[in-house]
Amino acid sequence: MSVQKEGEQRGKKGNEVKQVGPSTISPGDNKDQEELVSYLEDVETYLKSLEQSVAKIMNQDPDAPKTEGERAGAYFKAEMKRIELVGRQAVASYVNTRRRYVREGKDPELIEALDRKYSREHNILDRFEQLRKVLHMRAPAPRSLPRVVMASMRNVAMVIWIITALPLCFAAALLRIIHPPLRALGFRNGNLPLDLFQQYLACTILTILGVTVKYKGLRFIQDVKKNGTGTIGMFKHTSNLDPILVTAGPLAFKWVGKRVLFMVPIFGWIMRLYGHIPIDRKNLARAKEAINTEIAAKIRRWGRSIAISPEGTRSRSGRLTDFKKGPFHLAHNVQLPITPIHVEGAWALNPPGSMLIYPGTVRVEFLPSVAVEVMSCQHFEF
């Protein structure tokens, strides 16, 4: 059965719920109920359109690069809408309660009763889950020997270039000293010397590796770039290329990464000198302290934009994995909008288990910002 037909059948169930009562949400004020009903209707309309698009994609040649790109784009759109949905307080309450029941081994009848109570939300989330299964990432085809040899040569050239550029990289860290007076003269984030140097480094690495980047959605970050205000950039993390791709873009991000990366000799030292921030994921208290002090201070004092993977680590499958709470609490704490960043194509160029980065084209798309008040951050249990 096609995705579209399955979606229509589930949509009928959702409509039945709608006819029985105003909504399947928990008790609250009528205004809140009406707003949620309207929102769920919009999600169902969006979902139906997406299911129709996916049905067309699945009828195309699965080995065509265009098809794979469309699959990845549709998958990311579905995930972003699903995350937005689960961020709603009423929906999050249902999702978190259900997860707790399953985790605690509650009676299946109790879980079924909960699903019936929230039948409309359950049907919508089930349709999103079906899309996730259909749009799974396909493993890249084996590379021919000439391509492997060419990629190896490019990777070796990149390493040699980085080694020769190390003295310059360390010296460039001193540029941070002149940032305060330049800010006083009106220089914005992104136009400061070290920001431009980091962008140069990233672009040079990508050029040596033969990676072409197409940036889209730049209109959604115009105000951030023009006014020097900050944003929380949350990117899909599927390859070692992701930080380089985002750094080469138009926004000067400060990166948040796991502490072990900052302990790597030379590489970790340079990251620290350039103002990027380590997080100790194994120590929750230290991680919270870093989020609430060091990261928040960079945002409030300097108006910096922060780049972080909400998944916490690289996805091995190419699909979005469960999100951590930290990035959302950070956005809520500093009252900055979240800018989702879709990285498409990097997973195929640097698949899990591969030491090589292959030449190719990657698309980096900035999506419309999401205001923190839209999401109930305290209800995220990803």
Tab-separated table of C-alpha atoms in Angstrom:
chain	number	residue	atom	x	y	z
A	1	MET	CA	0.000	0.000	0.000
A	2	SER	CA	1.386	3.422	-0.933
A	3	VAL	CA	2.288	6.067	1.604
A	4	GLN	CA	-0.443	8.309	0.219
A	5	LYS	CA	-3.179	5.663	0.631
A	6	GLU	CA	-2.003	4.784	4.128
A	7	GLY	CA	-1.998	8.480	4.999
A	8	GLU	CA	-5.527	8.936	3.636
A	9	GLN	CA	-6.808	6.023	5.719
A	10	ARG	CA	-5.215	7.463	8.833
A	11	GLY	CA	-6.564	10.886	7.857
A	12	LYS	CA	-10.079	9.428	7.832
A	13	LYS	CA	-9.587	8.200	11.373
A	14	GLY	CA	-8.425	11.671	12.354
A	15	ASN	CA	-11.549	13.180	10.772
A	16	GLU	CA	-13.754	10.788	12.713
A	17	VAL	CA	-12.239	12.060	15.927
A	18	LYS	CA	-12.859	15.610	14.798
A	19	GLN	CA	-16.583	14.896	14.257
A	20	VAL	CA	-17.019	13.321	17.674
A	21	GLY	CA	-15.675	16.225	19.686
A	22	PRO	CA	-13.784	19.478	19.502
A	23	SER	CA	-10.388	17.849	20.117
A	24	THR	CA	-8.656	14.974	21.806
A	25	ILE	CA	-6.505	17.209	23.944
A	26	SER	CA	-6.256	17.362	27.686
A	27	PRO	CA	-8.702	19.675	29.494
A	28	GLY	CA	-7.852	23.362	29.277
A	29	ASP	CA	-9.344	26.586	28.219
A	30	ASN	CA	-11.495	26.693	25.111
A	31	LYS	CA	-9.180	29.185	23.453
A	32	ASP	CA	-6.212	26.855	23.887
A	33	GLN	CA	-8.281	23.937	22.601
A	34	GLU	CA	-9.389	25.876	19.536
A	35	GLU	CA	-5.808	26.931	18.794
A	36	LEU	CA	-4.569	23.357	19.040
A	37	VAL	CA	-7.415	22.024	16.872
A	38	SER	CA	-6.569	24.631	14.234
A	39	TYR	CA	-2.877	23.737	14.472
A	40	LEU	CA	-3.566	19.998	14.108
A	41	GLU	CA	-5.688	20.704	11.033
A	42	ASP	CA	-2.776	22.625	9.507
A	43	VAL	CA	-0.412	19.748	10.295
A	44	GLU	CA	-2.785	17.238	8.689
A	45	THR	CA	-2.997	19.389	5.544
A	46	TYR	CA	0.789	19.696	5.419
A	47	LEU	CA	1.191	15.976	6.049
A	48	LYS	CA	-1.223	15.013	3.277
A	49	SER	CA	0.681	17.188	0.800
A	50	LEU	CA	3.983	15.679	1.941
A	51	GLU	CA	2.627	12.125	1.611
A	52	GLN	CA	1.563	12.870	-1.956
A	53	SER	CA	5.041	14.189	-2.764
A	54	VAL	CA	6.665	11.132	-1.204
A	55	ALA	CA	4.416	8.810	-3.220
A	56	LYS	CA	5.714	10.464	-6.412
A	57	ILE	CA	9.327	10.254	-5.232
A	58	MET	CA	8.991	6.531	-4.497
A	59	ASN	CA	7.840	5.916	-8.086
A	60	GLN	CA	11.054	7.403	-9.506
A	61	ASP	CA	14.359	5.661	-10.239
A	62	PRO	CA	15.767	4.927	-6.745
A	63	ASP	CA	19.373	5.061	-7.988
A	64	ALA	CA	19.098	8.532	-9.542
A	65	PRO	CA	20.989	11.233	-7.549
A	66	LYS	CA	17.991	13.571	-7.930
A	67	THR	CA	15.724	10.987	-6.318
A	68	GLU	CA	18.050	10.559	-3.357
A	69	GLY	CA	18.195	14.321	-2.898
A	70	GLU	CA	14.407	14.579	-2.964
A	71	ARG	CA	14.133	11.728	-0.453
A	72	ALA	CA	16.546	13.473	1.908
A	73	GLY	CA	14.714	16.793	1.541
A	74	ALA	CA	11.296	15.242	2.181
A	75	TYR	CA	12.644	13.350	5.181
A	76	PHE	CA	14.060	16.502	6.752
A	77	LYS	CA	10.839	18.456	6.182
A	78	ALA	CA	8.851	15.664	7.829
A	79	GLU	CA	11.221	15.576	10.798
A	80	MET	CA	11.115	19.343	11.315
A	81	LYS	CA	7.305	19.342	11.323
A	82	ARG	CA	7.242	16.331	13.667
A	83	ILE	CA	9.613	18.088	16.085
A	84	GLU	CA	7.502	21.233	15.964
A	85	LEU	CA	4.416	19.117	16.707
A	86	VAL	CA	5.990	17.343	19.675
A	87	GLY	CA	7.127	20.728	20.998
A	88	ARG	CA	3.498	21.676	21.616
A	89	GLN	CA	2.684	21.315	25.295
A	90	ALA	CA	-0.471	19.204	24.876
A	91	VAL	CA	1.179	16.842	22.377
A	92	ALA	CA	4.391	16.649	24.405
A	93	SER	CA	2.363	15.701	27.476
A	94	TYR	CA	0.834	12.751	25.596
A	95	VAL	CA	4.157	11.636	24.056
A	96	ASN	CA	6.046	11.811	27.340
A	97	THR	CA	3.297	9.993	29.273
A	98	ARG	CA	3.197	7.234	26.674
A	99	ARG	CA	6.988	6.842	26.735
A	100	ARG	CA	6.899	6.610	30.520
A	101	TYR	CA	4.185	3.949	30.422
A	102	VAL	CA	6.187	1.885	27.928
A	103	ARG	CA	9.408	2.335	29.902
A	104	GLU	CA	7.739	1.273	33.151
A	105	GLY	CA	6.040	-1.739	31.526
A	106	LYS	CA	2.500	-0.558	32.171
A	107	ASP	CA	-0.512	-2.659	31.179
A	108	PRO	CA	-0.943	-2.527	27.345
A	109	GLU	CA	-4.626	-1.731	27.874
A	110	LEU	CA	-3.633	1.423	29.763
A	111	ILE	CA	-1.417	2.492	26.834
A	112	GLU	CA	-4.218	1.751	24.363
A	113	ALA	CA	-6.628	3.821	26.447
A	114	LEU	CA	-4.149	6.717	26.354
A	115	ASP	CA	-3.852	6.365	22.557
A	116	ARG	CA	-7.636	6.445	22.224
A	117	LYS	CA	-7.856	9.569	24.343
A	118	TYR	CA	-5.303	11.289	22.116
A	119	SER	CA	-6.354	9.457	18.945
A	120	ARG	CA	-5.905	12.405	16.614
A	121	GLU	CA	-2.392	13.182	17.834
A	122	HIS	CA	-1.575	9.457	17.809
A	123	ASN	CA	-2.706	9.077	14.183
A	124	ILE	CA	-0.670	12.092	13.054
A	125	LEU	CA	2.470	10.885	14.822
A	126	ASP	CA	1.956	7.395	13.377
A	127	ARG	CA	1.807	8.869	9.867
A	128	PHE	CA	5.082	10.697	10.503
A	129	GLU	CA	6.617	7.411	11.672
A	130	GLN	CA	5.527	5.711	8.436
A	131	LEU	CA	7.264	8.462	6.459
A	132	ARG	CA	10.444	7.907	8.475
A	133	LYS	CA	10.451	4.236	7.514
A	134	VAL	CA	9.815	4.899	3.830
A	135	LEU	CA	12.367	7.720	3.551
A	136	HIS	CA	15.262	5.926	5.242
A	137	MET	CA	18.704	6.891	3.965
A	138	ARG	CA	20.217	4.473	1.448
A	139	ALA	CA	23.845	3.454	1.827
A	140	PRO	CA	26.052	5.009	-0.890
A	141	ALA	CA	27.095	2.692	-3.721
A	142	PRO	CA	30.651	1.283	-3.558
A	143	ARG	CA	33.196	3.649	-5.110
A	144	SER	CA	35.294	2.616	-8.068
A	145	LEU	CA	39.059	2.269	-7.600
A	146	PRO	CA	39.866	5.493	-9.529
A	147	ARG	CA	37.488	7.467	-7.294
A	148	VAL	CA	39.003	5.987	-4.149
A	149	VAL	CA	42.513	6.844	-5.363
A	150	MET	CA	41.501	10.401	-6.265
A	151	ALA	CA	39.755	10.913	-2.915
A	152	SER	CA	42.818	9.540	-1.080
A	153	MET	CA	45.083	11.999	-2.881
A	154	ARG	CA	42.799	14.900	-2.006
A	155	ASN	CA	42.612	13.859	1.659
A	156	VAL	CA	46.401	13.582	1.884
A	157	ALA	CA	46.722	17.017	0.276
A	158	MET	CA	44.304	18.425	2.856
A	159	VAL	CA	46.350	17.012	5.746
A	160	ILE	CA	49.584	18.409	4.298
A	161	TRP	CA	48.004	21.825	3.820
A	162	ILE	CA	46.663	21.870	7.393
A	163	ILE	CA	50.087	20.947	8.796
A	164	THR	CA	51.810	23.714	6.832
A	165	ALA	CA	49.136	26.212	7.886
A	166	LEU	CA	49.372	25.417	11.620
A	167	PRO	CA	51.720	28.318	12.508
A	168	LEU	CA	49.337	30.703	10.751
A	169	CYS	CA	46.357	29.154	12.556
A	170	PHE	CA	47.949	29.712	15.975
A	171	ALA	CA	49.033	33.241	15.064
A	172	ALA	CA	45.528	34.085	13.864
A	173	ALA	CA	44.170	33.437	17.368
A	174	LEU	CA	45.824	36.712	18.402
A	175	LEU	CA	43.322	38.524	16.186
A	176	ARG	CA	40.755	38.107	18.962
A	177	ILE	CA	42.632	40.816	20.882
A	178	ILE	CA	41.536	43.491	18.419
A	179	HIS	CA	37.911	42.380	18.248
A	180	PRO	CA	36.647	44.640	21.111
A	181	PRO	CA	37.983	47.896	19.595
A	182	LEU	CA	36.705	46.859	16.176
A	183	ARG	CA	33.262	46.239	17.663
A	184	ALA	CA	33.401	49.765	19.111
A	185	LEU	CA	34.042	51.035	15.581
A	186	GLY	CA	30.915	49.272	14.321
A	187	PHE	CA	32.257	45.955	13.008
A	188	ARG	CA	29.652	43.190	13.225
A	189	ASN	CA	30.051	39.493	13.945
A	190	GLY	CA	31.067	37.830	10.701
A	191	ASN	CA	33.199	40.798	9.612
A	192	LEU	CA	35.746	40.471	12.419
A	193	PRO	CA	39.244	39.271	11.401
A	194	LEU	CA	39.156	35.867	13.105
A	195	ASP	CA	35.649	35.198	11.778
A	196	LEU	CA	36.826	35.844	8.224
A	197	PHE	CA	39.950	33.732	8.768
A	198	GLN	CA	37.897	30.747	9.984
A	199	GLN	CA	35.658	31.057	6.936
A	200	TYR	CA	38.771	31.120	4.741
A	201	LEU	CA	40.121	27.960	6.408
A	202	ALA	CA	36.842	26.095	5.919
A	203	CYS	CA	36.483	27.165	2.272
A	204	THR	CA	40.063	26.151	1.513
A	205	ILE	CA	39.609	22.696	3.051
A	206	LEU	CA	36.438	22.127	1.037
A	207	THR	CA	38.182	23.245	-2.162
A	208	ILE	CA	41.071	20.820	-1.622
A	209	LEU	CA	38.638	17.974	-0.935
A	210	GLY	CA	36.631	18.797	-4.066
A	211	VAL	CA	33.421	19.482	-2.138
A	212	THR	CA	31.067	22.038	-3.696
A	213	VAL	CA	28.532	23.672	-1.383
A	214	LYS	CA	25.229	25.242	-2.373
A	215	TYR	CA	23.734	27.485	0.305
A	216	LYS	CA	19.986	28.087	0.329
A	217	GLY	CA	17.556	29.949	2.545
A	218	LEU	CA	19.958	32.857	3.090
A	219	ARG	CA	17.002	35.241	3.346
A	220	PHE	CA	16.114	33.648	6.678
A	221	ILE	CA	19.408	34.774	8.261
A	222	GLN	CA	19.694	38.237	6.700
A	223	ASP	CA	18.673	40.047	9.892
A	224	VAL	CA	21.137	38.040	11.987
A	225	LYS	CA	24.002	38.857	9.620
A	226	LYS	CA	23.025	42.501	9.103
A	227	ASN	CA	22.375	43.426	12.746
A	228	GLY	CA	24.945	41.145	14.360
A	229	THR	CA	22.267	39.580	16.566
A	230	GLY	CA	22.633	35.947	17.548
A	231	THR	CA	20.768	32.756	16.794
A	232	ILE	CA	21.025	29.128	17.861
A	233	GLY	CA	21.919	27.167	14.730
A	234	MET	CA	20.839	23.530	15.062
A	235	PHE	CA	22.170	21.297	12.320
A	236	LYS	CA	21.611	17.725	11.238
A	237	HIS	CA	24.873	15.932	12.079
A	238	THR	CA	25.628	12.976	9.790
A	239	SER	CA	29.296	13.408	8.823
A	240	ASN	CA	32.630	14.917	9.838
A	241	LEU	CA	32.077	17.507	7.107
A	242	ASP	CA	29.146	19.193	8.831
A	243	PRO	CA	31.084	21.686	11.023
A	244	ILE	CA	33.288	22.688	8.068
A	245	LEU	CA	30.258	23.186	5.811
A	246	VAL	CA	28.482	25.451	8.298
A	247	THR	CA	31.681	27.392	9.128
A	248	ALA	CA	32.223	28.124	5.429
A	249	GLY	CA	28.761	29.701	5.308
A	250	PRO	CA	27.686	33.310	5.826
A	251	LEU	CA	27.253	33.231	9.632
A	252	ALA	CA	30.165	33.268	12.066
A	253	PHE	CA	29.195	30.542	14.531
A	254	LYS	CA	30.889	29.580	17.763
A	255	TRP	CA	30.736	25.819	18.020
A	256	VAL	CA	29.651	23.680	20.940
A	257	GLY	CA	31.325	20.257	20.848
A	258	LYS	CA	32.061	17.312	23.086
A	259	ARG	CA	34.992	17.824	25.437
A	260	VAL	CA	37.013	14.929	24.037
A	261	LEU	CA	37.487	16.847	20.753
A	262	PHE	CA	39.082	19.740	22.636
A	263	MET	CA	41.570	17.297	24.190
A	264	VAL	CA	43.011	16.355	20.794
A	265	PRO	CA	46.500	17.930	20.568
A	266	ILE	CA	46.797	20.956	18.259
A	267	PHE	CA	43.275	20.606	16.810
A	268	GLY	CA	41.610	20.936	20.216
A	269	TRP	CA	43.941	23.737	21.276
A	270	ILE	CA	43.089	25.779	18.186
A	271	MET	CA	39.349	25.272	18.755
A	272	ARG	CA	39.696	26.593	22.303
A	273	LEU	CA	41.851	29.555	21.199
A	274	TYR	CA	39.240	30.479	18.600
A	275	GLY	CA	36.523	30.681	21.261
A	276	HIS	CA	34.630	27.457	20.638
A	277	ILE	CA	33.100	25.783	23.675
A	278	PRO	CA	33.539	22.228	25.039
A	279	ILE	CA	30.711	20.317	26.711
A	280	ASP	CA	31.288	17.395	29.069
A	281	ARG	CA	28.386	15.156	28.067
A	282	LYS	CA	29.293	12.563	30.684
A	283	ASN	CA	28.912	15.075	33.502
A	284	LEU	CA	25.419	16.565	33.448
A	285	ALA	CA	26.186	19.197	36.103
A	286	ARG	CA	29.205	20.498	34.171
A	287	ALA	CA	27.274	20.469	30.912
A	288	LYS	CA	24.482	22.565	32.447
A	289	GLU	CA	27.037	24.947	33.941
A	290	ALA	CA	28.690	25.436	30.544
A	291	ILE	CA	25.315	26.113	28.918
A	292	ASN	CA	24.185	28.562	31.593
A	293	THR	CA	27.486	30.428	32.006
A	294	GLU	CA	30.117	30.267	29.269
A	295	ILE	CA	27.811	29.805	26.280
A	296	ALA	CA	25.160	32.214	27.568
A	297	ALA	CA	27.867	34.816	28.295
A	298	LYS	CA	29.182	34.723	24.717
A	299	ILE	CA	25.664	35.262	23.438
A	300	ARG	CA	24.674	38.041	25.834
A	301	ARG	CA	27.969	39.948	25.801
A	302	TRP	CA	29.019	39.602	22.176
A	303	GLY	CA	25.780	38.732	20.385
A	304	ARG	CA	27.354	35.540	19.108
A	305	SER	CA	25.526	32.839	17.161
A	306	ILE	CA	25.987	29.322	18.504
A	307	ALA	CA	26.071	26.164	16.372
A	308	ILE	CA	25.162	22.889	18.025
A	309	SER	CA	23.858	19.485	17.027
A	310	PRO	CA	20.656	18.801	18.985
A	311	GLU	CA	21.299	15.073	18.495
A	312	GLY	CA	24.448	15.352	20.621
A	313	THR	CA	26.497	13.119	18.346
A	314	ARG	CA	26.840	12.010	14.744
A	315	SER	CA	24.019	9.909	13.283
A	316	ARG	CA	25.310	6.609	11.909
A	317	SER	CA	22.220	5.979	9.792
A	318	GLY	CA	21.911	9.393	8.165
A	319	ARG	CA	18.542	9.883	9.870
A	320	LEU	CA	17.791	12.330	12.652
A	321	THR	CA	18.194	10.696	16.054
A	322	ASP	CA	16.637	11.644	19.386
A	323	PHE	CA	17.328	15.210	20.496
A	324	LYS	CA	18.966	16.288	23.738
A	325	LYS	CA	17.330	18.872	25.983
A	326	GLY	CA	20.388	21.132	26.349
A	327	PRO	CA	20.179	23.118	23.085
A	328	PHE	CA	16.511	23.930	23.648
A	329	HIS	CA	17.081	25.002	27.232
A	330	LEU	CA	19.946	27.205	25.989
A	331	ALA	CA	17.667	28.896	23.437
A	332	HIS	CA	15.031	29.377	26.129
A	333	ASN	CA	17.578	30.698	28.618
A	334	VAL	CA	19.050	33.356	26.316
A	335	GLN	CA	15.763	34.022	24.458
A	336	LEU	CA	17.220	33.538	20.992
A	337	PRO	CA	15.409	32.021	18.014
A	338	ILE	CA	16.428	28.584	16.738
A	339	THR	CA	17.604	28.395	13.131
A	340	PRO	CA	17.354	24.812	11.791
A	341	ILE	CA	20.127	23.977	9.304
A	342	HIS	CA	19.561	21.155	6.832
A	343	VAL	CA	22.774	19.554	5.550
A	344	GLU	CA	22.058	17.289	2.587
A	345	GLY	CA	24.590	15.083	0.812
A	346	ALA	CA	27.393	15.083	3.386
A	347	TRP	CA	26.511	11.612	4.700
A	348	ALA	CA	27.130	10.069	1.262
A	349	LEU	CA	30.523	11.832	0.920
A	350	ASN	CA	31.735	10.722	4.340
A	351	PRO	CA	29.726	7.621	5.335
A	352	PRO	CA	30.167	5.969	8.743
A	353	GLY	CA	33.324	3.885	8.961
A	354	SER	CA	35.037	5.704	6.091
A	355	MET	CA	38.337	7.487	6.696
A	356	LEU	CA	37.979	9.343	3.396
A	357	ILE	CA	35.939	12.363	2.392
A	358	TYR	CA	34.867	12.043	-1.246
A	359	PRO	CA	34.410	14.895	-3.733
A	360	GLY	CA	30.844	15.884	-4.482
A	361	THR	CA	28.106	18.453	-3.976
A	362	VAL	CA	26.414	19.261	-0.677
A	363	ARG	CA	23.430	21.488	-0.015
A	364	VAL	CA	23.204	23.523	3.193
A	365	GLU	CA	19.803	25.107	3.716
A	366	PHE	CA	18.869	27.601	6.424
A	367	LEU	CA	15.220	27.203	7.415
A	368	PRO	CA	12.888	29.815	8.948
A	369	SER	CA	13.738	30.583	12.560
A	370	VAL	CA	11.581	29.162	15.337
A	371	ALA	CA	10.843	31.399	18.315
A	372	VAL	CA	11.505	29.666	21.634
A	373	GLU	CA	8.048	30.502	22.965
A	374	VAL	CA	6.536	28.332	20.207
A	375	MET	CA	8.128	25.277	21.797
A	376	SER	CA	7.433	24.019	25.294
A	377	CYS	CA	11.070	23.408	26.134
A	378	GLN	CA	10.298	22.002	29.547
A	379	HIS	CA	8.314	19.210	27.878
A	380	PHE	CA	11.088	17.990	25.573
A	381	GLU	CA	12.207	14.497	26.470
A	382	PHE	CA	14.080	13.622	23.286
